[in-house]
Short mmCIF file of C-alpha atoms and ligand atoms in Angstrom, two decimals:
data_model
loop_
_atom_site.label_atom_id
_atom_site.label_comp_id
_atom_site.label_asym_id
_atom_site.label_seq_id
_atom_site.Cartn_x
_atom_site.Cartn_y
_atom_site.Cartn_z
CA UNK A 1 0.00 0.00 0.00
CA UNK A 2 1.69 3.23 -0.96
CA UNK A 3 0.43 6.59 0.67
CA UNK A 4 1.10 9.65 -0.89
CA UNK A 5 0.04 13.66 0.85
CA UNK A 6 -0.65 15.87 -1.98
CA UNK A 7 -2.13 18.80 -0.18
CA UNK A 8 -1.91 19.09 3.98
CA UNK A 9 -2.88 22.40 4.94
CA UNK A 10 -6.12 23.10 6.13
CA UNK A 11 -8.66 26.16 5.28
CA UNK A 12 -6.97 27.76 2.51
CA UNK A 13 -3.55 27.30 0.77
CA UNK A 14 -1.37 29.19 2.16
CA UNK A 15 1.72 29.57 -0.36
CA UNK A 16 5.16 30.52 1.15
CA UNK A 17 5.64 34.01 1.15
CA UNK A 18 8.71 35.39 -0.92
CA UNK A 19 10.24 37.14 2.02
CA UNK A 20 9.86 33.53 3.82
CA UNK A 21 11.69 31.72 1.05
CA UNK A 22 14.12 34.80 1.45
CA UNK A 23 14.71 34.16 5.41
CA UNK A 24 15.23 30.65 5.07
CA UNK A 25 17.84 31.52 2.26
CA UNK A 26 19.79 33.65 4.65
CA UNK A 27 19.42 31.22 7.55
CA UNK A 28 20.99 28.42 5.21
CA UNK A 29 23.90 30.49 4.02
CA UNK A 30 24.66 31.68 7.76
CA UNK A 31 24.40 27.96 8.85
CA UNK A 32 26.75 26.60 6.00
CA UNK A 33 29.07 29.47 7.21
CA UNK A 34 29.28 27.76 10.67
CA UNK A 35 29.46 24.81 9.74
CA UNK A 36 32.16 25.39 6.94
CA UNK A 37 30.33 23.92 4.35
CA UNK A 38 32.32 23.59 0.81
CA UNK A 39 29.90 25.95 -1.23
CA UNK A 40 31.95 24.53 -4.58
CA UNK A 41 31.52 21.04 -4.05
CA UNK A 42 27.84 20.45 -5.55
CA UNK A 43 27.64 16.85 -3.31
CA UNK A 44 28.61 18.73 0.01
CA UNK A 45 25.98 21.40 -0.61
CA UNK A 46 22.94 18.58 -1.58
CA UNK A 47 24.25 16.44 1.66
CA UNK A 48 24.25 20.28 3.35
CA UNK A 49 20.66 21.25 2.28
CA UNK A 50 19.13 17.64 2.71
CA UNK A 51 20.01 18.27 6.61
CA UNK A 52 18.19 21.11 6.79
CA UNK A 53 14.82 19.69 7.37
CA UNK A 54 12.15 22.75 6.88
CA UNK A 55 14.48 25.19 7.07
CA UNK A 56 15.67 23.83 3.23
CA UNK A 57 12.15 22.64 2.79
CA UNK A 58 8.19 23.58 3.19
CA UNK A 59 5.39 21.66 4.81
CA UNK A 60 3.25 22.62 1.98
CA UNK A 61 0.62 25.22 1.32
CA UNK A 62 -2.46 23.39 -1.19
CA UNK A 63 -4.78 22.32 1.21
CA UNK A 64 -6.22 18.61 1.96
CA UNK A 65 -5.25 16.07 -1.20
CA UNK A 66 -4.31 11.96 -0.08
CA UNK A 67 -3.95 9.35 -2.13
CA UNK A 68 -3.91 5.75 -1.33
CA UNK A 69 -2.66 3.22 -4.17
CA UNK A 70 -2.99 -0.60 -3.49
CA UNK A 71 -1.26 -1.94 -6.39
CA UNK A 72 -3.09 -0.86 -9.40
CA UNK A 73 -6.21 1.02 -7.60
CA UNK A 74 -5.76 4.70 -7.17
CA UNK A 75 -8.12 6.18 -4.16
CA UNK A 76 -8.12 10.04 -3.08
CA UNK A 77 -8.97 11.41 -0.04
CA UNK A 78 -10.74 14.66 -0.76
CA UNK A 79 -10.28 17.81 -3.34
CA UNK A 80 -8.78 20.45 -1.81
CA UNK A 81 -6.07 22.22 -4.20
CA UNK A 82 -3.74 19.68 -3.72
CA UNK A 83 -5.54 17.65 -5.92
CA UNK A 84 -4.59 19.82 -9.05
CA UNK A 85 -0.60 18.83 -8.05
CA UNK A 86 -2.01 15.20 -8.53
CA UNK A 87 -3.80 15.98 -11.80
CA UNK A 88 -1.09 17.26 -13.36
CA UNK A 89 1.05 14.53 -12.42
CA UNK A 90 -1.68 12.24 -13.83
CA UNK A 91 -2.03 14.02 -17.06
CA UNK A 92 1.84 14.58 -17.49
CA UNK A 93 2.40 11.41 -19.98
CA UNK A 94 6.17 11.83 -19.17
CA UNK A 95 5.13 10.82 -15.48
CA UNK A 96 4.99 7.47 -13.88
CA UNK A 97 1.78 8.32 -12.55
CA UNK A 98 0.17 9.11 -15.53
CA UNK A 99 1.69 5.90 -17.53
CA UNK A 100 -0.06 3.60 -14.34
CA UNK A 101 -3.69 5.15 -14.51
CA UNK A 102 -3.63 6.34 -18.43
CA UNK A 103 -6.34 9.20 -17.60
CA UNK A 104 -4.59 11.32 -20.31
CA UNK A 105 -5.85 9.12 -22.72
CA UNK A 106 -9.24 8.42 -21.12
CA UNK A 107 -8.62 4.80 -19.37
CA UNK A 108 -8.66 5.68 -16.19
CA UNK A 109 -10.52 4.58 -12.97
CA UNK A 110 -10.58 6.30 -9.42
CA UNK A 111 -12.02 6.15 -6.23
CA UNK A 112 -12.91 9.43 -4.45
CA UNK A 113 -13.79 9.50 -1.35
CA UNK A 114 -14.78 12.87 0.53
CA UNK A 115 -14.72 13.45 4.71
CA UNK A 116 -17.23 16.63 3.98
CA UNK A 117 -17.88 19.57 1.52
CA UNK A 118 -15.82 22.09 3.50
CA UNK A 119 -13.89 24.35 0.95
CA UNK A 120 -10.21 22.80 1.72
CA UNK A 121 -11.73 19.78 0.88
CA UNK A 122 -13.18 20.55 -2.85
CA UNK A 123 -11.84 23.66 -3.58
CA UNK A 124 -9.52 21.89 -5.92
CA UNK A 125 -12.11 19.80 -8.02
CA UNK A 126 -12.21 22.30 -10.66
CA UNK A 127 -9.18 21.63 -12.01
CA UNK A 128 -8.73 18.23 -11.79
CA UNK A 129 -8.34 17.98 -15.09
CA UNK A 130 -8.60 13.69 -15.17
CA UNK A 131 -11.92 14.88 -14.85
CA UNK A 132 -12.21 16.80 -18.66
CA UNK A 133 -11.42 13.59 -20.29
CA UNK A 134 -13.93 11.47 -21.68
CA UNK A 135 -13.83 7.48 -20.97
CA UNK A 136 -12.28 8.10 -17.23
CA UNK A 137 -14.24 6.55 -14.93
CA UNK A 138 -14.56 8.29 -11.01
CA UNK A 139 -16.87 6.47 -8.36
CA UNK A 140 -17.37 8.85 -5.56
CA UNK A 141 -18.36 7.76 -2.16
CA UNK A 142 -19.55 10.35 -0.12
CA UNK A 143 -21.47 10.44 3.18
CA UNK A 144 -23.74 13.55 3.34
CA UNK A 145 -27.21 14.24 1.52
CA UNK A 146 -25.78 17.13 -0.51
CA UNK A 147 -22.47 16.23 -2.05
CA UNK A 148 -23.60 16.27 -6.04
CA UNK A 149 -25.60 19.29 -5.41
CA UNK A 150 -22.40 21.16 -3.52
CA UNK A 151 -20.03 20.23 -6.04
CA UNK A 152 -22.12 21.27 -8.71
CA UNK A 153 -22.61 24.43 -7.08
CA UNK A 154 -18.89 25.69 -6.63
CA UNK A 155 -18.56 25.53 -10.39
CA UNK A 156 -21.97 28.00 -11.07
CA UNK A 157 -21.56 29.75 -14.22
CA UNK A 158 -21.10 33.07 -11.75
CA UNK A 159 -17.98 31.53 -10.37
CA UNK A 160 -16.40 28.98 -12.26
CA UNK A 161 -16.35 29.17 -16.51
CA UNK A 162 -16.79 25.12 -16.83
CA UNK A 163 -20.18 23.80 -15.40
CA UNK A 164 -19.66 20.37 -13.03
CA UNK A 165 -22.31 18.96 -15.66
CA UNK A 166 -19.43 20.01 -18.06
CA UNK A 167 -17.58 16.95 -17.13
CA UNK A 168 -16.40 14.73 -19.84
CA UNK A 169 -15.53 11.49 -18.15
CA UNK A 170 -18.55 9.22 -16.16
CA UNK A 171 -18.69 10.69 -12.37
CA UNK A 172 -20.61 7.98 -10.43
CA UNK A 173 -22.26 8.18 -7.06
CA UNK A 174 -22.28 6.33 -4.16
CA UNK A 175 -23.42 7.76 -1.14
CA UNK A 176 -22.69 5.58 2.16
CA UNK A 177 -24.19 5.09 5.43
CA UNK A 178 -22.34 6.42 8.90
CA UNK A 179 -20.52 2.95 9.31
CA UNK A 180 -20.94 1.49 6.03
CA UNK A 181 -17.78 -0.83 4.64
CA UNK A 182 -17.38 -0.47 0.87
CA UNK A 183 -14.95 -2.93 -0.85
CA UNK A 184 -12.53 -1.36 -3.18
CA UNK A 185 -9.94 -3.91 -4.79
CA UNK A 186 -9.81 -6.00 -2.18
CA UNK A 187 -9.20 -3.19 0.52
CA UNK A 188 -12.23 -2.61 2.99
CA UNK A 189 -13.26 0.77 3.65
CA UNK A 190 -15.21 2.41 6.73
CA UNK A 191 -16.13 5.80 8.10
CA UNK A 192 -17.02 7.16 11.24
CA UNK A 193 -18.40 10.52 12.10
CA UNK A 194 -15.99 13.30 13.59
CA UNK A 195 -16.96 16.21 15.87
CA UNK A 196 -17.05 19.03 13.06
CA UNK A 197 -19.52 21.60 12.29
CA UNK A 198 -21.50 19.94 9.63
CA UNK A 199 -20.09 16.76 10.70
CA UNK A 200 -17.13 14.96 9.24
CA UNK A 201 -16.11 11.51 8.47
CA UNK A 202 -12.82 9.36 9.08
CA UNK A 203 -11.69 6.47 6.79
CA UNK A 204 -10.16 3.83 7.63
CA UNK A 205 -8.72 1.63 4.75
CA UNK A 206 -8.00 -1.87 5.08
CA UNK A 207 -5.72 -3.54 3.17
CA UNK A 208 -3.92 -6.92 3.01
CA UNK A 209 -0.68 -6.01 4.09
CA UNK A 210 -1.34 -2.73 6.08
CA UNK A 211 -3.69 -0.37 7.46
CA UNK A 212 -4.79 3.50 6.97
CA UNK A 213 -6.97 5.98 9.06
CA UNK A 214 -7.41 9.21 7.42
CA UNK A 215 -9.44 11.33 10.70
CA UNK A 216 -8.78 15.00 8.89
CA UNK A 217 -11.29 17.72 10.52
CA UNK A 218 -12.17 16.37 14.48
CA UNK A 219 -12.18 17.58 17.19
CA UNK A 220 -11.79 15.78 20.76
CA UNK A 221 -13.93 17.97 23.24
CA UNK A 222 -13.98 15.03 25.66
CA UNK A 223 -10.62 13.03 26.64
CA UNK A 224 -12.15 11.01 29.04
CA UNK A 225 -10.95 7.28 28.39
CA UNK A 226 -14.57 5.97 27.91
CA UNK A 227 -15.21 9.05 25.72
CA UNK A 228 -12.38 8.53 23.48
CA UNK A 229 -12.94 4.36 23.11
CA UNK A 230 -14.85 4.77 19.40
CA UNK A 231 -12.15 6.99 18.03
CA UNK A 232 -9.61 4.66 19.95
CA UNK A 233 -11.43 1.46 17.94
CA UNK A 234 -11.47 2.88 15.22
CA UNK A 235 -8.15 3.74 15.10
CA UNK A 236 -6.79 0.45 16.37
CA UNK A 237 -3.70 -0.79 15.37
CA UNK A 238 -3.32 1.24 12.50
CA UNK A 239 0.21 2.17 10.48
CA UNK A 240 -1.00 5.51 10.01
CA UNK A 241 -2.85 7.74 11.28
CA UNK A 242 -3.33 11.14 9.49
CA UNK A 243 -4.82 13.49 12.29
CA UNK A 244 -6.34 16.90 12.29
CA UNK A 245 -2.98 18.91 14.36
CA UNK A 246 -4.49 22.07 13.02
CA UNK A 247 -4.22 23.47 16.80
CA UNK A 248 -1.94 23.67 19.65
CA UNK A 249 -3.59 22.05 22.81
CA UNK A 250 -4.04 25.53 24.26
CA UNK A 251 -6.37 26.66 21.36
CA UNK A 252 -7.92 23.18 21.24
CA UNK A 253 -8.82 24.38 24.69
CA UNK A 254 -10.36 27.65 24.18
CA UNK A 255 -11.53 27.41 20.61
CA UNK A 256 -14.19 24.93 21.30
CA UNK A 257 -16.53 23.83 19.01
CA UNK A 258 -14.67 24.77 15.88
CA UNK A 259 -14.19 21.42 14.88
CA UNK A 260 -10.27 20.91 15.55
CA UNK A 261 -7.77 19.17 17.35
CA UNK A 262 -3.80 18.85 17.95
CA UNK A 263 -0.70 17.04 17.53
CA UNK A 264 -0.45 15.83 21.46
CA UNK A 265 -4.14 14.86 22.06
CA UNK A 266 -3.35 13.30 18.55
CA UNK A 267 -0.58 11.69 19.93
CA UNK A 268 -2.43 10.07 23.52
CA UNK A 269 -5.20 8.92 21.07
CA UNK A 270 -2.54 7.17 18.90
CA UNK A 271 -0.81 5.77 21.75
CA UNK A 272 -3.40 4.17 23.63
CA UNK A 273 -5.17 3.02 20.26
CA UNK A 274 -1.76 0.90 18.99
CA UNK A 275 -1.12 3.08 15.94
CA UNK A 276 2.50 2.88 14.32
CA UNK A 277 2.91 6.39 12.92
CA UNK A 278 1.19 9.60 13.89
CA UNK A 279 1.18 11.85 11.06
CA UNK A 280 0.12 15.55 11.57
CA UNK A 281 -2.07 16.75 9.18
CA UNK A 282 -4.33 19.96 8.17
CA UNK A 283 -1.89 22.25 9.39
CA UNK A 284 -3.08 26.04 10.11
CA UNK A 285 -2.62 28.35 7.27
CA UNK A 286 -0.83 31.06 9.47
CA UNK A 287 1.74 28.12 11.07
CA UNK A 288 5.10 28.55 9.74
CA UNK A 289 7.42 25.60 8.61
CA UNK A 290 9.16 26.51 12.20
CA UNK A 291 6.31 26.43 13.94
CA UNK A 292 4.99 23.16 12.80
CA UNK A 293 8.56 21.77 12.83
CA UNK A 294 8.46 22.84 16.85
CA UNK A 295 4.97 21.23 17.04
CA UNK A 296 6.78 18.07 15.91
CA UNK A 297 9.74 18.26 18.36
CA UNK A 298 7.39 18.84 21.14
CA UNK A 299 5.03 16.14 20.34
CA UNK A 300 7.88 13.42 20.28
CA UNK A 301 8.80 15.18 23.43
CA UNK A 302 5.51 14.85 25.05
CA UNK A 303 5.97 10.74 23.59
CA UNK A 304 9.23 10.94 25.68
CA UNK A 305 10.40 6.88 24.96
CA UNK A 306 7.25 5.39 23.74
CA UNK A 307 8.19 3.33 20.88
CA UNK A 308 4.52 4.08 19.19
CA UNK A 309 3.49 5.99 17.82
CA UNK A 310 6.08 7.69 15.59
CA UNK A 311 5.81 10.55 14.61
CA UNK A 312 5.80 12.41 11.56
CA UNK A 313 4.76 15.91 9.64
CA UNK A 314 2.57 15.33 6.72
CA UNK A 315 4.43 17.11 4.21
CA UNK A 316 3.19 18.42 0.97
CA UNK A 317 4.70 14.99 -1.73
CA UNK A 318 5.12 12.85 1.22
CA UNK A 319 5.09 8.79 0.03
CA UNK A 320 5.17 6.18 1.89
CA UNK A 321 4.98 2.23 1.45
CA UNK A 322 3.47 0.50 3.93
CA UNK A 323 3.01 -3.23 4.61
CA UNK A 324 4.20 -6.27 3.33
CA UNK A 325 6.19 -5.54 -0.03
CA UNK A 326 9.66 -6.43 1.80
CA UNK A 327 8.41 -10.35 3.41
CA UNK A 328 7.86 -10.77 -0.33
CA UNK A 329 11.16 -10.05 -1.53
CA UNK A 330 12.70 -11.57 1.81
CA UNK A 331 11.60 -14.95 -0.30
CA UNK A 332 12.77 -16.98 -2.75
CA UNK A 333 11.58 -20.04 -4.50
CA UNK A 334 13.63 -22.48 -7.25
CA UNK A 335 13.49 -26.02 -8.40
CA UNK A 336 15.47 -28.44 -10.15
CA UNK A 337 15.40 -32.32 -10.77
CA UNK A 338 17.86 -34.70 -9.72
CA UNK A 339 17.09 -38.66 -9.94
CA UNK A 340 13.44 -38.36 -11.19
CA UNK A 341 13.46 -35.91 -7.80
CA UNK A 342 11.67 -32.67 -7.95
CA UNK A 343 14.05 -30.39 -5.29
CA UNK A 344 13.02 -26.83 -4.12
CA UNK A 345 14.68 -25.12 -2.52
CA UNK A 346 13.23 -22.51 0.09
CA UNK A 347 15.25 -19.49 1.24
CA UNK A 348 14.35 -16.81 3.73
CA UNK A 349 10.83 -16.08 5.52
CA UNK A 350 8.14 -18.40 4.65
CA UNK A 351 5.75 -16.13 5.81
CA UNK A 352 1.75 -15.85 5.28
CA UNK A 353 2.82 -13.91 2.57
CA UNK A 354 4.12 -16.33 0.57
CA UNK A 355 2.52 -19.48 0.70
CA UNK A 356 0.38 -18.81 -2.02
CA UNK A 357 3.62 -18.39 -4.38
CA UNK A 358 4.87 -21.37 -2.27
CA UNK A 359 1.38 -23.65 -3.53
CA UNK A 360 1.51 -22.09 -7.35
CA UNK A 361 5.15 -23.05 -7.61
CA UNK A 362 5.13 -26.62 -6.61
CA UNK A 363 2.14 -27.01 -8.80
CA UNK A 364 3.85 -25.83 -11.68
CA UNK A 365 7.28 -27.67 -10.86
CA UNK A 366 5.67 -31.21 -10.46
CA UNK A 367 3.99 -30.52 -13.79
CA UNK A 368 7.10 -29.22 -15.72
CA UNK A 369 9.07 -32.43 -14.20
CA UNK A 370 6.25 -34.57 -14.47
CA UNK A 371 7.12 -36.26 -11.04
CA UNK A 372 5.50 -36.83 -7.98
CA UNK A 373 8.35 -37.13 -5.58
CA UNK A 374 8.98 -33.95 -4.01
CA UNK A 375 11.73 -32.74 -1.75
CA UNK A 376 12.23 -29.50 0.26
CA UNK A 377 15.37 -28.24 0.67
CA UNK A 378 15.42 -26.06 3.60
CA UNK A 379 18.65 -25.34 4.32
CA UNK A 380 18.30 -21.52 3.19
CA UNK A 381 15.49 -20.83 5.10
CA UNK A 382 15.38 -18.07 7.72
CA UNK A 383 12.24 -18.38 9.18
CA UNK A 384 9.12 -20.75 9.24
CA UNK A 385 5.47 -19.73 10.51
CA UNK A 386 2.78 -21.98 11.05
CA UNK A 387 0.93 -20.38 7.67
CA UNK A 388 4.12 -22.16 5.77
CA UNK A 389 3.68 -25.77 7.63
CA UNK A 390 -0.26 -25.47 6.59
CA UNK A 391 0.82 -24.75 3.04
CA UNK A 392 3.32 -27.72 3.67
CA UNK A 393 1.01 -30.33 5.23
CA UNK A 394 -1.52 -29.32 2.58
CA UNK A 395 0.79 -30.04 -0.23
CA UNK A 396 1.65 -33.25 0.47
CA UNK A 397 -1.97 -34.05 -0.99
CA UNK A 398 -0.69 -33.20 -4.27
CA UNK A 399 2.17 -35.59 -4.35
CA UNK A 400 3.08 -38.79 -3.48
CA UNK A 401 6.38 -38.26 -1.41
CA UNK A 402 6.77 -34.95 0.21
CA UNK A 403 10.04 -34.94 1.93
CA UNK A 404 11.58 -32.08 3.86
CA UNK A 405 15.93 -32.21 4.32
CA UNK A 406 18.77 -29.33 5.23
CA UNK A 407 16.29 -28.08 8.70
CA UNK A 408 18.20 -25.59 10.71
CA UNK A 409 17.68 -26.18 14.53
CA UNK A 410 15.40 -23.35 14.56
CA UNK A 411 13.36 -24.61 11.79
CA UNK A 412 13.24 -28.32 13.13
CA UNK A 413 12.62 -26.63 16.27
CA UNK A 414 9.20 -24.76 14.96
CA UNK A 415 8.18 -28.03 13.07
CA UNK A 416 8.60 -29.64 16.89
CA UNK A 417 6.21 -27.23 18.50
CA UNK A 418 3.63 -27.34 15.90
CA UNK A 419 3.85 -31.25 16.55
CA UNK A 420 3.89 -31.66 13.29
CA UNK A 421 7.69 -33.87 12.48
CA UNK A 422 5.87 -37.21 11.91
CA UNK A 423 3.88 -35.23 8.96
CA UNK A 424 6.64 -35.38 6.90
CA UNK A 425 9.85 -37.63 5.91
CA UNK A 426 12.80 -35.62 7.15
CA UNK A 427 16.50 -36.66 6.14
CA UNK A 428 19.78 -34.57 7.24
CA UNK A 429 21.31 -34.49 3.63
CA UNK A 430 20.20 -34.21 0.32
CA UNK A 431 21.98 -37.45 -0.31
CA UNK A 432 19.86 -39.55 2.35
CA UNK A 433 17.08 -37.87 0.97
CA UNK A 434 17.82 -39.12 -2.88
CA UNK A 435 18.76 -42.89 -1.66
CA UNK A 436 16.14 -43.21 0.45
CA UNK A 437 13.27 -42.01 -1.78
CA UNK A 438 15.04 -43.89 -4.59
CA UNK A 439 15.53 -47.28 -2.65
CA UNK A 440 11.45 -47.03 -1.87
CA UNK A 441 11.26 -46.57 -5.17
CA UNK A 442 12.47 -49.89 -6.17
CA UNK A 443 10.35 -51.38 -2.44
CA UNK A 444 7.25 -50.27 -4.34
CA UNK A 445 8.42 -51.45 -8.15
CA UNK A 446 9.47 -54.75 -6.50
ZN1 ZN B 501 -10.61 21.30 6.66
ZN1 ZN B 502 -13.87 21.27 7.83
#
């Protein structure tokens, strides 16, 4: 699952000003003074400027644009202007982006989802120019009674030249109940309601190998543990959180009602609800990159040693992959045949991940070989889970010998406490293994 911000401020975009760009210029060259920096040597100043955190960098000023992408499914989080940084990269046919989803030449398909019609959240729509193609294909999921009618009516003929109705690709709606799970490619998808004015929703997306709560616009009046439990269940467990830090606790304090929170009551939340990483999100138009850098330090601060949550800034271009791309790579699967044997040899984690490669492959191999004597060579392998001896045991259904040799100690070990050794025939070497399987061989031809 691969997470990407493209717009994290909240309210209204809040570009950096030129004199700011100017201050953090003269901060950098007075720092690289200090620190002596080689101003000629282009690889000392990149090293230089990527230490400089916000100070050589901006949080971002388009306001609220997320994408989630589970393999070949693209799904945004809401329209703010952020989404028009995503449209061009969509529409760019040099792009990676736009060579994936091919809505520059009217193949596309998206998911949109919307937490509410607040104007960070659609002020962007206009220009998402995916949308002026014919043949894309957007399903929009959407919780209030009024979403067509609002979207429609930000691009009136009095303040927008091109009508919503103007739309050349296929817009479909789908509006959900408080609660409802939706399916999308395999992920499962469910809201709750935030305190907002005019309510607004979290999603939580589900995915095989990781988890996503996007709870932008919410505020936390109440702290109380039983008051927080259906944010805190919601939440559960989740590898990211992106959380409404629009306000410091202070103002969370005194401006209540307005439908906000902050980075530390986003941070207890997190904590007590299992999440991995905290990332702070919807961040005030008038907060500097300082500011929200300081928010930052505090909060892990405030975390002191916690090992969860971390946490992060939600930066404008932000990616991150989450879940289980790496136990997929950490395995590897090859054959060969040696005495009318099929061997396969196993090396690193077989995980849950894997044992459906694990099932295809010795399939395919006792097809290619056309034998029916099979032996595992495990001598590689790193780690076994109890997923991998199911796949095992089940396998040995599809041949006639299924014979297991090379076991580390912590690999016999696991086979031990699953009580599971006198499943299999298990020889030290692969030489016991081929005269043994051969000499039953001639037992059952005799
Ligand atoms: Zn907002
Ligand atoms: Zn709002």
């Amino acid at each position: 699952m691969q997470l990407k911000f493209w717009g994290v401020r909240g309210s209204i975009p809040s570009p950096t000003r030129p004199d700011q760009i100017q201050q953090k210029i003269v901060d950098a060259l007075l720092l690289a003074g200090r620190q002596n920096v080689d101003l000629s040597n282009p690889d000392a100043v990149r090293q230089f400027v990527d230490s400089l955190s916000f100070l050589g960098s901006t949080v971002g000023g388009n306001t609220t644009c997320i994408t989630v992408e589970l393999d070949d499914t693209l799904i945004i989080f809401d329209a703010g202007s952020g989404i028009r940084e995503l449209a061009e990269a969509l529409m760019d046919r040099n792009s990676e982006w736009a060579q994936k989803y091919r809505f520059y030449s009217g193949q596309g398909h998206a998911y949109l989802f919307f937490t509410h019609m607040h104007w960070d959240h659609i002020q962007g729509l206009p220009f998402f120019r995916p949308m002026n193609v014919a043949g894309n294909v957007f399903d929009i999921y959407y919780i209030h009674d009024y979403v067509p009618e609002v979207l429609a009516r930000q691009m009136q003929y009095e303040t927008f030249p091109l009508q919503f109705d103007q739309f050349a690709a296929v817009l479909n709606f789908h509006q959900l109940e408080v609660g409802q799970t939706v399916e999308v490619s395999g992920a499962y998808i469910t809201n709750t309601e935030l305190y907002h004015p005019g309510r607004a929703f979290a999603y939580r997306v589900e995915g095989d190998d990781a988890v996503v709560v996007i709870a932008t616009d919410g505020e936390y009046a109440r702290l109380d543990y039983a008051e927080t439990r259906r944010f805190r269940d919601f939440y559960a467990n989740a590898d990211v959180l992106v959380f409404d830090a629009m306000f410091s606790v202070r103002e969370s304090f005194i401006k209540e009602d307005w439908g906000h929170s902050s980075a530390l009551i986003g941070a207890d939340i997190a904590r007590s609800a299992g999440v991995k990483k905290l990332l702070l999100f919807h961040h005030d138009p008038t907060n500097t990159d300082e500011e929200i850098s300081r928010v930052l330090q505090e909060t892990q601060e405030y975390l002191g040693d916690a090992p969860y949550p971390e946490v992060m800034v939600a930066q404008e271009g932000l990616a991150l992959t989450l879940g289980a791309s790496e136990p997929n790579t950490d395995f590897f699967i090859d054959d060969y045949l040696e005495e009318g044997i099929v061997f396969i040899r196993l090396s690193g984690k077989f995980s849950p991940h894997v044992t459906e490669k694990f099932r295809k492959h010795l399939l395919t191999a006792v097809q290619k070989y056309n034998a029916d004597k099979v032996v595992l060579d495990m001598s590689s392998l790193s780690e076994l889970t109890i997923a991998g001896i199911r796949a095992m045991v089940d396998a040995r259904t599809q041949v006639l010998t299924l014979a297991l040799v090379g076991l580390p100690s912590r690999i016999h070990r696991v086979l031990e406490i699953s009580g599971t050794t006198d499943f299999f025939a298990i020889y030290e070497s692969k030489e016991a293994a081929l005269s043994a399987l051969n000499s039953s061989a001639l037992a059952n031809s005799g």
